[in-house]
């Protein structure tokens, strides 16, 4: 039972990691655009 819980936890962490890697370039571009529009 504990093994299944560990697998679910690791799977969720991997999904979050992939999500951050995919969205971070867009987040950087978005933050640069926000900073650029302020000046």
PDB file of C-alpha atoms in Angstrom:
ATOM      1  CA  UNK A   1       0.000   0.000   0.000  1.00  0.00           C
ATOM      2  CA  UNK A   2       2.800   2.407   0.872  1.00  0.00           C
ATOM      3  CA  UNK A   3       4.468   1.673  -2.472  1.00  0.00           C
ATOM      4  CA  UNK A   4       1.367   2.800  -4.383  1.00  0.00           C
ATOM      5  CA  UNK A   5       1.225   6.045  -2.379  1.00  0.00           C
ATOM      6  CA  UNK A   6       4.918   6.670  -3.052  1.00  0.00           C
ATOM      7  CA  UNK A   7       4.424   6.083  -6.780  1.00  0.00           C
ATOM      8  CA  UNK A   8       1.493   8.518  -6.881  1.00  0.00           C
ATOM      9  CA  UNK A   9       3.552  11.108  -4.996  1.00  0.00           C
ATOM     10  CA  UNK A  10       6.551  10.749  -7.320  1.00  0.00           C
ATOM     11  CA  UNK A  11       4.258  10.895 -10.368  1.00  0.00           C
ATOM     12  CA  UNK A  12       2.684  14.135  -9.111  1.00  0.00           C
ATOM     13  CA  UNK A  13       6.117  15.657  -8.461  1.00  0.00           C
ATOM     14  CA  UNK A  14       7.230  14.759 -12.001  1.00  0.00           C
ATOM     15  CA  UNK A  15       4.105  16.365 -13.472  1.00  0.00           C
ATOM     16  CA  UNK A  16       4.778  19.545 -11.481  1.00  0.00           C
ATOM     17  CA  UNK A  17       8.411  19.565 -12.603  1.00  0.00           C
ATOM     18  CA  UNK A  18       7.465  19.156 -16.280  1.00  0.00           C
ATOM     19  CA  UNK A  19       4.800  21.863 -15.896  1.00  0.00           C
ATOM     20  CA  UNK A  20       7.357  24.292 -14.433  1.00  0.00           C
ATOM     21  CA  UNK A  21       9.907  23.524 -17.167  1.00  0.00           C
ATOM     22  CA  UNK A  22       7.298  24.075 -19.895  1.00  0.00           C
ATOM     23  CA  UNK A  23       5.819  27.252 -18.405  1.00  0.00           C
ATOM     24  CA  UNK A  24       9.020  28.908 -17.140  1.00  0.00           C
ATOM     25  CA  UNK A  25      10.104  30.248 -20.578  1.00  0.00           C
ATOM     26  CA  UNK A  26       6.633  31.751 -21.031  1.00  0.00           C
ATOM     27  CA  UNK A  27       6.795  33.106 -17.482  1.00  0.00           C
ATOM     28  CA  UNK A  28      10.180  34.715 -18.153  1.00  0.00           C
ATOM     29  CA  UNK A  29       8.945  36.271 -21.396  1.00  0.00           C
ATOM     30  CA  UNK A  30       5.779  37.472 -19.678  1.00  0.00           C
ATOM     31  CA  UNK A  31       7.685  39.026 -16.773  1.00  0.00           C
ATOM     32  CA  UNK A  32      10.076  40.742 -19.197  1.00  0.00           C
ATOM     33  CA  UNK A  33       7.123  42.144 -21.139  1.00  0.00           C
ATOM     34  CA  UNK A  34       5.525  43.348 -17.889  1.00  0.00           C
ATOM     35  CA  UNK A  35       8.792  45.007 -16.803  1.00  0.00           C
ATOM     36  CA  UNK A  36       9.320  46.485 -20.262  1.00  0.00           C
ATOM     37  CA  UNK A  37       5.836  48.009 -20.338  1.00  0.00           C
ATOM     38  CA  UNK A  38       6.472  49.746 -17.005  1.00  0.00           C
ATOM     39  CA  UNK A  39       9.428  51.738 -18.305  1.00  0.00           C
TER      40      UNK A  39
END
